[in-house]
Coordinates of C-alpha atoms and ligand atoms in Angstrom, one line a residue:
M86 CA 0.0 0.0 0.0
E87 CA 1.2 3.4 -0.8
G88 CA 3.2 5.1 1.9
F89 CA 3.4 1.8 3.8
D90 CA 6.4 0.1 2.5
V91 CA 7.4 -3.1 4.3
K92 CA 11.0 -1.8 3.9
D93 CA 10.2 0.8 6.6
I94 CA 9.8 -2.1 9.0
F95 CA 13.2 -3.6 8.0
N96 CA 14.8 -0.2 8.4
E97 CA 13.9 -0.1 12.0
L98 CA 15.9 -3.2 12.7
P99 CA 19.6 -3.0 13.6
T100 CA 20.6 -5.8 11.2
A101 CA 19.4 -7.5 8.0
L102 CA 17.2 -10.5 8.7
P103 CA 17.8 -14.0 7.3
H104 CA 15.5 -14.7 4.4
K105 CA 13.0 -16.9 6.2
D106 CA 12.4 -14.1 8.7
S107 CA 12.0 -11.3 6.2
D108 CA 9.8 -13.6 4.1
L109 CA 7.5 -14.2 7.2
I110 CA 7.2 -10.5 7.7
V111 CA 6.4 -9.8 4.1
R112 CA 3.8 -12.6 4.1
A113 CA 2.1 -11.2 7.2
Y114 CA 2.1 -7.8 5.7
D115 CA 0.3 -9.1 2.6
F116 CA -2.1 -11.2 4.6
A117 CA -3.1 -8.3 6.8
L118 CA -3.4 -5.9 3.9
K119 CA -5.8 -8.3 2.2
A120 CA -7.8 -9.2 5.3
H121 CA -8.4 -5.5 6.3
Q122 CA -9.1 -4.4 2.8
G123 CA -11.9 -1.8 2.7
Q124 CA -12.0 -1.3 6.4
L125 CA -11.5 2.2 7.7
R126 CA -10.4 3.7 11.0
R127 CA -12.5 6.4 12.7
S128 CA -10.0 8.9 11.2
G129 CA -11.2 7.8 7.7
E130 CA -7.8 6.2 7.0
P131 CA -7.4 2.6 5.9
Y132 CA -7.4 0.2 8.9
F133 CA -4.2 -1.3 7.7
I134 CA -2.3 1.8 8.9
H135 CA -3.0 0.7 12.4
V136 CA -1.5 -2.8 12.1
F137 CA 1.4 -1.4 10.1
E138 CA 2.3 1.1 12.8
T139 CA 1.9 -1.6 15.5
A140 CA 4.4 -3.8 13.6
K141 CA 6.7 -0.9 13.1
N142 CA 6.7 -0.1 16.9
L143 CA 7.6 -3.8 17.5
A144 CA 10.5 -3.4 15.0
R145 CA 11.7 -0.2 16.8
Y146 CA 11.9 -2.3 19.9
E147 CA 13.8 -4.9 18.0
M148 CA 11.4 -7.7 18.5
D149 CA 11.9 -10.9 16.5
A150 CA 10.3 -11.7 13.2
T151 CA 7.5 -13.9 14.7
T152 CA 6.4 -11.1 17.0
I153 CA 6.5 -8.5 14.2
A154 CA 4.5 -10.8 12.0
A155 CA 1.9 -11.3 14.8
G156 CA 1.8 -7.5 15.1
F157 CA 0.6 -7.2 11.5
L158 CA -2.0 -9.9 12.2
H159 CA -3.1 -8.9 15.7
D160 CA -6.5 -7.6 14.7
V161 CA -7.3 -10.1 11.9
L162 CA -9.1 -12.7 13.9
E163 CA -11.2 -10.1 15.8
D164 CA -12.0 -7.7 13.1
T165 CA -12.1 -9.6 9.8
E166 CA -13.8 -12.7 8.3
T167 CA -10.5 -14.6 8.4
T168 CA -10.8 -17.8 10.5
E169 CA -8.3 -19.2 12.9
A170 CA -7.8 -22.2 10.7
E171 CA -6.9 -20.1 7.7
M172 CA -4.4 -18.2 9.7
E173 CA -2.9 -21.3 11.2
K174 CA -2.6 -22.9 7.7
E175 CA -0.6 -19.9 6.6
F176 CA 1.4 -19.0 9.7
G177 CA 1.4 -22.0 12.0
K178 CA 0.3 -22.5 15.6
E179 CA 2.7 -20.1 17.4
I180 CA 1.6 -17.0 15.6
V181 CA -2.1 -17.9 16.1
K182 CA -1.4 -18.3 19.8
L183 CA 0.1 -14.8 20.0
V184 CA -2.7 -13.2 18.1
K185 CA -5.3 -15.0 20.2
G186 CA -3.4 -13.8 23.3
V187 CA -3.7 -10.2 22.2
T188 CA -7.3 -10.6 21.2
K189 CA -8.2 -12.0 24.6
L190 CA -6.6 -9.1 26.3
G191 CA -8.8 -6.8 24.3
T192 CA -11.8 -8.2 26.2
V193 CA -10.4 -7.4 29.6
K194 CA -11.2 -3.8 30.3
Y195 CA -9.8 -1.8 33.1
Q196 CA -12.6 0.6 34.1
G197 CA -10.6 3.3 35.9
H198 CA -11.1 3.2 39.5
I199 CA -10.7 -0.2 40.8
R200 CA -13.8 -1.8 42.3
H201 CA -15.0 -2.2 38.7
V202 CA -11.9 -4.2 37.9
E203 CA -13.1 -7.7 38.4
S204 CA -9.6 -8.9 38.6
L205 CA -6.7 -6.7 37.9
R206 CA -4.6 -9.7 38.8
K207 CA -6.1 -11.8 36.0
F208 CA -5.5 -9.0 33.6
L209 CA -1.8 -8.8 34.6
M210 CA -1.5 -12.6 34.5
A211 CA -3.0 -12.6 31.0
L212 CA -0.4 -10.0 30.0
A213 CA 2.3 -12.0 31.5
Q214 CA 1.4 -15.3 29.8
D215 CA 3.8 -14.5 27.1
Y216 CA 6.2 -11.6 27.0
R217 CA 5.6 -11.2 23.3
V218 CA 1.8 -10.8 23.8
L219 CA 2.6 -8.0 26.2
M220 CA 4.9 -6.3 23.7
I221 CA 2.3 -6.6 20.9
K222 CA -0.4 -5.2 23.2
L223 CA 1.9 -2.3 24.2
A224 CA 2.8 -1.5 20.6
D225 CA -0.9 -1.6 19.6
R226 CA -1.8 0.6 22.5
L227 CA 0.9 3.1 21.6
H228 CA -0.4 3.6 18.1
N229 CA -4.0 3.9 19.4
L230 CA -2.9 6.5 21.9
R231 CA -1.1 8.5 19.1
T232 CA -4.4 8.6 17.2
L233 CA -6.6 9.1 20.2
E234 CA -7.9 12.4 18.9
H235 CA -10.2 10.5 16.5
V236 CA -11.8 8.5 19.3
R237 CA -15.1 9.4 21.1
E238 CA -14.3 11.9 23.9
D239 CA -15.6 9.8 26.8
K240 CA -13.5 6.9 25.6
Q241 CA -10.4 9.0 25.2
R242 CA -10.0 9.6 28.9
R243 CA -10.6 6.0 29.9
I244 CA -8.0 4.7 27.4
A245 CA -5.5 7.4 28.4
L246 CA -5.9 6.7 32.2
E247 CA -5.8 3.0 31.7
S248 CA -2.5 3.4 29.7
I249 CA -1.0 5.6 32.5
E250 CA -2.2 3.4 35.4
V251 CA -1.7 -0.1 34.0
Y252 CA 0.3 -0.3 30.8
A253 CA 3.0 2.2 31.6
P254 CA 3.8 0.8 35.1
L255 CA 3.9 -2.6 33.4
A256 CA 6.4 -1.5 30.8
D257 CA 8.4 0.0 33.6
R258 CA 8.2 -3.2 35.6
F259 CA 9.7 -5.0 32.7
G260 CA 12.4 -2.4 32.5
I261 CA 11.4 -1.0 29.1
G262 CA 11.9 2.6 30.1
K263 CA 11.7 4.1 26.6
L264 CA 8.2 2.5 26.0
K265 CA 7.0 3.6 29.4
G266 CA 7.9 7.2 28.6
E267 CA 6.3 7.0 25.1
I268 CA 3.1 5.6 26.4
E269 CA 2.8 8.2 29.2
D270 CA 3.6 11.1 27.0
A271 CA 1.0 10.0 24.4
A272 CA -1.7 9.5 27.0
F273 CA -0.9 12.6 29.1
P274 CA -2.8 15.3 27.1
F275 CA -5.9 13.1 27.2
A276 CA -5.7 11.9 30.7
Y277 CA -4.9 15.3 32.3
P278 CA -5.4 18.1 29.7
K279 CA -5.1 21.0 32.0
E280 CA -1.9 19.8 33.6
Y281 CA -0.5 18.9 30.2
A282 CA -1.0 22.5 29.1
E283 CA 0.7 23.7 32.3
V284 CA 3.8 21.6 31.7
E285 CA 4.0 22.7 28.1
K286 CA 4.0 26.3 29.2
I287 CA 6.6 25.8 31.9
L288 CA 8.8 24.1 29.4
A289 CA 8.3 26.7 26.7
D290 CA 9.3 29.4 29.0
R291 CA 12.5 27.6 29.9
S292 CA 13.5 25.8 26.8
E293 CA 15.9 28.5 25.4
N294 CA 17.9 28.6 28.6
L295 CA 17.9 24.8 29.0
K296 CA 19.1 24.3 25.4
E297 CA 22.0 26.8 25.8
S298 CA 23.3 25.2 29.0
L299 CA 23.0 21.8 27.4
K300 CA 24.9 22.9 24.3
S301 CA 27.8 24.4 26.1
V302 CA 28.2 21.3 28.4
Y303 CA 27.8 19.0 25.5
E304 CA 30.5 20.7 23.5
E305 CA 33.0 21.1 26.3
L306 CA 32.6 17.5 27.4
S307 CA 32.9 16.1 23.9
N308 CA 36.2 18.0 23.4
E309 CA 37.6 16.9 26.7
L310 CA 36.7 13.3 26.1
K311 CA 38.4 13.4 22.7
K312 CA 41.7 14.3 24.5
S313 CA 41.3 11.3 26.9
N314 CA 41.6 7.7 26.0
I315 CA 38.0 6.9 26.9
R316 CA 36.3 5.2 24.0
V317 CA 33.0 7.1 23.5
R318 CA 30.3 5.1 21.6
E319 CA 27.7 7.8 21.7
I320 CA 27.0 11.1 23.3
D321 CA 23.6 12.8 23.1
Y322 CA 21.1 14.5 25.3
R323 CA 17.4 14.1 26.2
I324 CA 14.7 16.3 27.6
K325 CA 12.7 14.6 30.4
H326 CA 9.5 13.0 29.3
K327 CA 6.6 15.4 29.9
Y328 CA 4.5 13.2 32.1
S329 CA 7.4 12.3 34.4
L330 CA 8.3 15.9 34.5
W331 CA 4.8 16.8 35.6
K332 CA 4.9 14.1 38.4
K333 CA 8.1 15.6 39.7
L334 CA 6.8 19.2 39.4
R335 CA 3.9 18.2 41.5
E336 CA 6.2 16.9 44.2
R337 CA 8.4 20.0 44.1
G338 CA 5.8 22.8 44.3
M339 CA 5.5 23.1 40.5
N340 CA 8.8 24.9 40.4
I341 CA 11.0 23.7 37.6
D342 CA 14.1 25.1 39.4
N343 CA 13.7 22.3 41.9
I344 CA 14.1 19.6 39.3
Y345 CA 17.6 18.7 38.4
D346 CA 17.2 16.3 35.5
V347 CA 15.0 18.2 33.2
V348 CA 17.8 17.9 30.7
A349 CA 20.3 15.1 30.7
I350 CA 23.4 14.4 28.7
R351 CA 23.8 10.7 27.9
L352 CA 27.3 9.3 27.5
I353 CA 27.7 5.7 26.3
V354 CA 31.2 4.3 26.6
E355 CA 32.8 0.9 26.2
T356 CA 33.5 -0.5 29.6
V357 CA 32.5 -0.1 33.2
E358 CA 36.1 1.3 34.0
E359 CA 35.6 3.9 31.3
C360 CA 32.2 4.9 32.9
Y361 CA 34.1 5.8 36.2
A362 CA 36.9 7.5 34.3
A363 CA 34.4 9.6 32.4
L364 CA 32.7 10.6 35.7
G365 CA 36.1 11.8 36.9
I366 CA 36.4 14.0 33.8
V367 CA 32.9 15.4 34.3
H368 CA 33.7 16.3 37.9
S369 CA 37.0 17.9 37.0
L370 CA 35.2 20.2 34.6
W371 CA 32.1 21.1 36.7
K372 CA 31.2 21.1 40.3
P373 CA 28.7 18.3 41.1
L374 CA 25.7 18.7 43.3
P375 CA 26.8 16.5 46.2
A376 CA 23.6 14.6 47.0
R377 CA 22.9 13.8 43.3
I378 CA 25.9 11.6 42.6
K379 CA 24.4 8.1 42.1
D380 CA 26.2 4.9 41.3
Y381 CA 23.5 2.6 39.8
I382 CA 26.3 0.5 38.3
A383 CA 27.4 -0.8 41.7
L384 CA 23.9 -0.6 43.1
P385 CA 21.4 -1.2 40.2
K386 CA 17.8 -0.2 40.5
L387 CA 15.2 -2.9 41.2
N388 CA 14.2 -3.2 37.5
G389 CA 17.9 -3.8 36.6
Y390 CA 18.7 -0.2 35.5
Q391 CA 22.4 0.6 35.6
S392 CA 24.1 3.9 35.0
L393 CA 26.2 6.6 36.8
H394 CA 24.3 9.8 37.4
T395 CA 25.6 13.1 38.5
T396 CA 24.1 16.6 38.4
I397 CA 26.5 19.5 37.7
F398 CA 26.5 23.2 38.0
T399 CA 26.9 24.5 34.5
G400 CA 28.3 27.9 35.7
D401 CA 25.6 30.0 34.2
G402 CA 23.1 29.2 37.0
G403 CA 21.9 26.0 35.3
L404 CA 22.0 22.4 36.2
V405 CA 22.5 19.5 33.9
E406 CA 22.3 15.8 34.7
V407 CA 25.0 13.6 33.2
Q408 CA 24.3 9.9 32.8
I409 CA 27.1 7.5 31.9
R410 CA 26.8 3.9 31.0
T411 CA 27.9 1.1 28.7
E412 CA 26.1 0.1 25.5
E413 CA 24.7 -3.0 27.1
M414 CA 23.4 -1.1 30.1
H415 CA 21.9 1.4 27.7
G416 CA 20.2 -1.4 25.7
R417 CA 18.7 -2.7 28.9
A418 CA 17.5 0.7 30.0
E419 CA 15.6 1.2 26.7
F420 CA 14.5 -2.3 25.9
G421 CA 14.3 -4.1 29.3
I422 CA 13.5 -7.7 29.1
A423 CA 13.6 -7.4 25.3
S424 CA 17.3 -7.1 25.7
H425 CA 17.2 -10.4 27.3
Y426 CA 16.2 -11.7 23.9
L427 CA 18.6 -9.3 22.1
Y428 CA 21.5 -10.6 24.1
K429 CA 20.4 -14.1 24.5
E430 CA 23.4 -15.4 22.5
H431 CA 25.6 -14.2 25.3
I432 CA 23.6 -15.7 28.1
G433 CA 25.7 -18.2 30.0
S434 CA 28.9 -16.2 29.4
K435 CA 30.4 -14.8 32.5
K436 CA 29.9 -11.2 31.6
N437 CA 26.2 -11.6 31.2
S438 CA 25.5 -13.6 34.3
K439 CA 27.2 -10.8 36.3
E440 CA 25.2 -8.0 34.7
K441 CA 21.8 -9.5 34.6
F442 CA 18.7 -7.8 36.0
Q443 CA 19.0 -7.2 39.7
W444 CA 15.4 -8.1 40.4
M445 CA 15.9 -11.4 38.6
S446 CA 17.6 -12.5 41.7
E447 CA 14.1 -12.6 43.3
F448 CA 13.5 -15.6 41.2
K449 CA 15.0 -18.7 42.8
N450 CA 17.2 -20.8 40.6
L451 CA 16.9 -18.4 37.7
D452 CA 20.7 -18.5 37.3
K453 CA 20.5 -22.2 36.3
S454 CA 17.5 -21.9 34.0
N455 CA 18.0 -18.6 32.3
T456 CA 19.8 -20.2 29.3
D457 CA 16.4 -20.3 27.6
P458 CA 14.1 -17.4 27.2
D459 CA 11.1 -19.7 27.6
D460 CA 12.3 -20.9 30.9
F461 CA 12.9 -17.3 31.9
L462 CA 9.2 -16.5 31.1
K463 CA 8.1 -19.5 33.1
H464 CA 9.9 -18.1 36.1
L465 CA 8.6 -14.7 35.5
K466 CA 5.1 -16.0 35.6
S467 CA 5.4 -18.4 38.5
D468 CA 7.8 -16.5 40.8
F469 CA 7.3 -12.9 39.9
F470 CA 3.6 -12.5 39.4
S471 CA 2.1 -15.3 41.3
D472 CA 3.2 -14.1 44.7
R473 CA 2.8 -10.4 44.1
I474 CA -0.2 -8.1 44.6
F475 CA -0.9 -4.9 42.8
V476 CA -2.4 -2.1 44.8
F477 CA -3.1 1.6 44.0
T478 CA -2.3 5.0 45.5
P479 CA -5.3 7.4 45.6
A480 CA -3.7 9.0 42.5
G481 CA -4.0 5.7 40.7
E482 CA -0.3 4.7 40.7
V483 CA 0.3 1.0 40.8
I484 CA 2.4 -0.3 43.6
D485 CA 3.4 -3.9 43.5
L486 CA 4.2 -5.8 46.7
P487 CA 4.7 -9.3 47.8
E488 CA 1.6 -11.2 48.9
G489 CA 0.7 -10.7 52.5
S490 CA 2.0 -7.1 52.6
S491 CA 0.4 -4.7 55.1
T492 CA -0.3 -1.0 54.9
I493 CA 3.1 -0.4 56.4
D494 CA 4.8 -2.1 53.5
F495 CA 2.7 0.0 51.2
A496 CA 3.6 3.2 53.0
Y497 CA 7.4 2.5 52.8
A498 CA 7.0 1.5 49.1
V499 CA 5.6 4.9 48.3
H500 CA 8.2 6.8 50.3
S501 CA 10.4 6.1 53.3
D502 CA 9.1 9.3 54.9
I503 CA 5.5 8.2 54.6
G504 CA 6.4 4.9 56.2
D505 CA 8.3 6.5 59.1
K506 CA 5.5 8.9 59.9
A507 CA 2.5 6.6 59.2
S508 CA -0.3 7.0 61.8
G509 CA -3.3 5.4 60.1
A510 CA -4.6 3.9 56.9
R511 CA -7.6 3.8 54.7
V512 CA -8.3 1.0 52.3
N513 CA -10.9 1.5 49.7
G514 CA -12.1 4.5 51.7
K515 CA -12.5 2.8 55.0
F516 CA -10.3 3.3 58.0
V517 CA -8.3 0.2 58.9
S518 CA -5.5 -0.6 61.4
L519 CA -2.0 -0.5 60.2
D520 CA -1.5 -4.3 60.4
T521 CA -4.2 -4.8 57.7
T522 CA -3.1 -7.2 55.0
L523 CA -3.7 -5.8 51.5
Q524 CA -5.3 -7.5 48.6
S525 CA -4.7 -6.9 44.9
S526 CA -6.5 -3.8 43.5
D527 CA -7.0 -2.2 46.9
I528 CA -6.7 1.6 46.9
V529 CA -4.6 2.6 49.9
E530 CA -4.2 5.9 51.5
I531 CA -1.8 6.5 54.3
E532 CA -2.3 9.1 57.0
T533 CA 0.9 10.6 58.5
R534 CA 1.7 12.6 61.6
K535 CA 4.5 15.1 61.7
D536 CA 5.9 13.7 64.8
G537 CA 5.2 10.1 63.9
V538 CA 7.9 7.5 64.3
P539 CA 8.3 3.8 63.4
K540 CA 7.2 1.3 66.1
S541 CA 9.0 -2.0 66.8
K542 CA 5.7 -3.9 66.6
W543 CA 5.5 -3.0 63.0
L544 CA 8.2 -5.5 62.3
D545 CA 5.6 -8.3 63.1
F546 CA 3.5 -7.4 60.1
T547 CA 5.9 -6.2 57.5
K548 CA 6.9 -8.4 54.5
T549 CA 9.2 -6.3 52.4
T550 CA 12.9 -6.0 53.2
A551 CA 12.7 -2.2 52.4
A552 CA 10.2 -1.6 55.2
K553 CA 12.0 -3.8 57.7
K554 CA 15.3 -2.1 57.0
H555 CA 13.9 1.4 57.5
I556 CA 12.1 0.4 60.7
R557 CA 15.2 -1.3 62.1
T558 CA 17.5 1.5 61.1
Y559 CA 15.3 3.9 62.9
L560 CA 15.0 1.8 66.0
N561 CA 18.7 1.2 66.2
E562 CA 19.5 4.9 65.9
H563 CA 16.8 6.1 68.3
S564 CA 16.6 3.5 71.0
E565 CA 16.9 5.5 74.2
N566 CA 20.0 3.8 75.5
S567 CA 21.7 3.1 72.3
L568 CA 24.8 4.8 73.5
L569 CA 24.7 3.1 76.9
K570 CA 24.0 -0.2 75.3
R571 CA 27.1 0.1 73.1
F572 CA 29.5 1.2 75.8
L573 CA 28.4 -0.1 79.1
P574 CA 28.8 -3.7 80.3
K575 CA 25.5 -5.6 80.3
K576 CA 24.8 -5.5 84.1
F577 CA 24.8 -1.6 84.1
R578 CA 22.3 -1.1 81.4
Ligands
LIG269 MN1 -5.1 -3.1 17.4

């Protein structure tokens, strides 16, 4: 079809495909084009555009040929006369299974606030049945969000909120940071139009200054790195995604001066050693903001993210965040679990087993079984999702916790300060005691008191290590006789 050349799909992929893979994609393209012939989107455009863009999103995320082909076919069973048998004859069982997985998901609707969700857990489990089904669903959703202006107004907001509250956190959970940002930004104007306009205005007022700071740092750093023997793979910069900027603005009194990573320079180098060497160069050129130096290489984030972060004073009153990482870390930050597939040929090598997702270590025995992506998925399903619950903040953010978690676990998962000062809790609008065990899809609100402090009895009903650690740290530091205990012989205490 004109303007929708299958070559555009191949161009998104980093390498040329073997013939059997490119042939599969071309056949899926042709099949979908024929099946959707004559159908139109609400925008008046041919329906095929939607499946084409879905497949293209999958190619951008470097998914395999089977998944891209299923992307082309994902609406064929639901929206055309084509039967399952016909599709299976042409493409085999595996692709039919993926398409059916996506179709089935379409029937589970998340109706905004919570009590209407029959089982959010079922929904998430369905998503987790196959990682590729999730990716197709996310790629499909991203294109629907980007064409949301054509959808009926009352549906716009529901779809946008569902995307922000369920799909984006899920992408984040799987470490696909880039997709999370894309989904949130596409949904933001429809979910929160007023706030979106506000962020746009704040950014517009600032963008000239920001760009100038950024440019001077970028140029100076590039020059200095050339003189060193650090092998730079890539240096570029990014402006913070609008939705996450808004979330930060809300926390920081809507003042953009209180946000230090509105712009960030990204430096990709060859080795971990070169990451630290590059950080040294950055700090020799600009003064860093002390509390903002973060070593996520030595201490990765829970979703596996690794990088060095530092925020520097640019000298003209501005602040710029610099992020330094290796190419492999960068791949994981952008593609998350997808990079597990991308790098699967290295799995088993020493290097990979050392740098795998941090949170994978939650899965027992994963080390032994992660040689095969299918085994990996099995573990993801059984160990990761089956003993987790998903609960919500009043603002609709999803917090995931181990089964059996209490309101105290929730409070600490939201923020350590909220945990420390918790004085009461409301679950689904009702006051409950702090030892209440939470269920999936509860909406939880924590009340705090300025002078509130952690209690030792909380340890009896906390599940998460984070909560236990905060409580113990506080108790150790504040127990009345902590000094006496340390220095006096037992009988005098
Ligand atoms: Mn679709």
